[in-house]
Amino acid sequence: KAGVTQTPRYLIKTRGQQVTLSCSPISGHRSVSWYQQTPGQGLQFLFEYFSETQRNKGNFPGRFSGRQFSNSRSEMNVSTLELGDSALYLCASSLVGTVSTDTQYFGPGTRLTVL
Amino acid sequence: GQNIDQPTEMTATEGAIVQINCTYQTSGFNGLFWYQQHAGEAPTFLSYNVLDGLEEKGRFSSFLSRSKGYSYLLLKELQMKDSASYLCAVRDLRGSTLGRLYFGRGTQLTVWP
């Protein structure tokens, strides 16, 4: 079974631009969570989607948004990029999400650099 | 928010045993996970504890004490490839019936020959 895939793997943008990252979960998994990982803050939860609905949201500004499609694939968007948005963005999928004893499986991440 | 504490760095030698501790504070505890993350790679699942006690999986074991808000990951017969960051994560139902994972900042383990 294929793992979680994320595209693109690397991205360089400039301040003020916007970016869209994509995540395809493991086949059969319906929940997708997004995290931001930086050396200073570690893994920070962004949001979780299940059946095309956002179920949980972390403490990030409204510039960070996401969505999930009917095939469970998810995208996250960051508008008006700031230097501090440079990070590794990780997507994790699980069968039904954090309501159960599900295990989250992570994708390889997208390394975003904002210049 | 959550308080999940784990040491920033640890070192050990090949063949040795190392214990990585994690303490947490939560009112809606619903499970604790350990992940391993090699540099530049995604975190990979190691273990899950929701009840008190020890879970053993080959060279790796994880222990949980809910009353003490404490867990540890025990790595035996260390190998060079075990050099990685080890992340402790707690599922918390507080404020939500759904729960979400809160991660510690990770413990960077270096294994020396």
Short mmCIF file of N, CA, C and O in Angstrom, two decimals, chain A residues 35 37 40 43 45 55-56 98-104 106-107, chain B residues 33 35 37 42-43 45 48 87 91 96 98-101 103 105:
data_model
loop_
_atom_site.label_atom_id
_atom_site.label_comp_id
_atom_site.label_asym_id
_atom_site.label_seq_id
_atom_site.Cartn_x
_atom_site.Cartn_y
_atom_site.Cartn_z
N TYR A 35 0.55 19.81 9.76
CA TYR A 35 1.42 20.34 10.81
C TYR A 35 2.49 21.22 10.17
O TYR A 35 2.93 20.97 9.06
N GLN A 37 6.39 22.34 10.99
CA GLN A 37 7.53 21.98 11.82
C GLN A 37 8.67 22.96 11.60
O GLN A 37 9.14 23.15 10.47
N GLY A 40 12.54 25.88 16.02
CA GLY A 40 12.26 26.54 17.29
C GLY A 40 10.98 26.07 17.96
O GLY A 40 10.92 26.01 19.19
N LEU A 43 6.71 20.55 16.15
CA LEU A 43 5.52 20.26 15.33
C LEU A 43 4.31 21.00 15.89
O LEU A 43 3.89 20.77 17.01
N PHE A 45 0.27 21.92 15.26
CA PHE A 45 -0.93 21.48 14.56
C PHE A 45 -1.60 22.64 13.84
O PHE A 45 -1.82 23.71 14.42
N ARG A 55 -12.42 19.60 11.07
CA ARG A 55 -12.92 19.17 12.38
C ARG A 55 -12.17 19.81 13.53
O ARG A 55 -12.65 19.85 14.65
N ASN A 56 -10.97 20.28 13.27
CA ASN A 56 -10.13 20.80 14.33
C ASN A 56 -9.20 21.83 13.73
O ASN A 56 -8.76 21.67 12.58
N THR A 98 -8.78 11.62 14.80
CA THR A 98 -8.40 11.61 16.20
C THR A 98 -9.52 11.23 17.14
O THR A 98 -9.38 11.34 18.34
N VAL A 99 -10.64 10.78 16.63
CA VAL A 99 -11.72 10.36 17.52
C VAL A 99 -11.46 8.97 18.08
O VAL A 99 -12.15 8.53 18.97
N SER A 100 -10.50 8.27 17.56
CA SER A 100 -10.31 6.89 17.97
C SER A 100 -8.85 6.65 18.32
O SER A 100 -8.08 7.57 18.51
N THR A 101 -8.48 5.42 18.39
CA THR A 101 -7.09 5.08 18.66
C THR A 101 -6.27 5.04 17.38
O THR A 101 -5.21 4.45 17.35
N ASP A 102 -6.78 5.68 16.35
CA ASP A 102 -6.06 5.74 15.08
C ASP A 102 -4.63 6.20 15.23
O ASP A 102 -4.33 7.08 16.03
N THR A 103 -3.78 5.67 14.40
CA THR A 103 -2.41 6.13 14.31
C THR A 103 -2.29 7.04 13.10
O THR A 103 -2.84 6.74 12.04
N GLN A 104 -1.59 8.15 13.26
CA GLN A 104 -1.34 9.05 12.15
C GLN A 104 -0.04 8.65 11.46
O GLN A 104 0.97 8.43 12.12
N PHE A 106 2.71 9.89 8.60
CA PHE A 106 3.14 11.14 8.01
C PHE A 106 3.67 10.97 6.59
O PHE A 106 4.28 9.96 6.24
N GLY A 107 3.46 12.02 5.80
CA GLY A 107 4.09 12.12 4.49
C GLY A 107 5.48 12.69 4.63
O GLY A 107 5.89 13.08 5.73
N PHE B 33 1.73 8.85 22.05
CA PHE B 33 2.42 8.26 20.90
C PHE B 33 3.91 8.62 20.96
O PHE B 33 4.27 9.70 21.42
N TYR B 35 7.10 8.88 18.15
CA TYR B 35 7.50 8.85 16.75
C TYR B 35 9.01 9.02 16.66
O TYR B 35 9.63 9.67 17.51
N GLN B 37 12.02 10.43 14.04
CA GLN B 37 12.20 11.26 12.85
C GLN B 37 13.69 11.42 12.55
O GLN B 37 14.42 12.05 13.30
N ALA B 42 10.19 12.23 7.24
CA ALA B 42 8.93 12.34 7.97
C ALA B 42 9.00 11.55 9.28
O ALA B 42 9.73 10.55 9.37
N PRO B 43 8.24 11.95 10.28
CA PRO B 43 8.15 11.13 11.51
C PRO B 43 7.52 9.78 11.19
O PRO B 43 6.58 9.69 10.39
N PHE B 45 5.84 6.24 13.01
CA PHE B 45 5.21 5.76 14.23
C PHE B 45 6.04 4.66 14.89
O PHE B 45 6.51 3.73 14.23
N TYR B 48 2.32 3.27 20.85
CA TYR B 48 1.12 3.93 21.36
C TYR B 48 0.77 3.33 22.71
O TYR B 48 0.75 2.11 22.87
N LEU B 87 9.98 11.92 19.07
CA LEU B 87 8.90 12.85 19.39
C LEU B 87 7.85 12.16 20.25
O LEU B 87 7.37 11.08 19.91
N ARG B 91 -2.54 12.76 22.83
CA ARG B 91 -3.87 13.06 22.31
C ARG B 91 -4.70 13.61 23.47
O ARG B 91 -4.78 13.00 24.54
N SER B 96 -12.80 19.52 23.21
CA SER B 96 -13.31 18.96 21.96
C SER B 96 -13.58 17.49 22.17
O SER B 96 -12.81 16.81 22.84
N LEU B 98 -13.36 15.52 19.86
CA LEU B 98 -12.63 14.86 18.80
C LEU B 98 -11.20 14.53 19.19
O LEU B 98 -10.66 13.51 18.80
N GLY B 99 -10.58 15.40 19.92
CA GLY B 99 -9.20 15.19 20.30
C GLY B 99 -8.24 15.58 19.20
O GLY B 99 -8.61 15.61 18.03
N ARG B 100 -7.04 15.89 19.56
CA ARG B 100 -5.98 16.18 18.60
C ARG B 100 -4.65 15.86 19.25
O ARG B 100 -4.57 15.71 20.47
N LEU B 101 -3.62 15.76 18.45
CA LEU B 101 -2.28 15.43 18.95
C LEU B 101 -1.50 16.70 19.25
O LEU B 101 -1.49 17.64 18.46
N PHE B 103 2.46 17.71 20.20
CA PHE B 103 3.80 17.14 20.15
C PHE B 103 4.76 17.88 21.06
O PHE B 103 4.69 19.11 21.18
N ARG B 105 8.87 18.86 21.65
CA ARG B 105 9.81 19.40 20.68
C ARG B 105 10.83 18.37 20.19
O ARG B 105 11.63 18.66 19.32
#
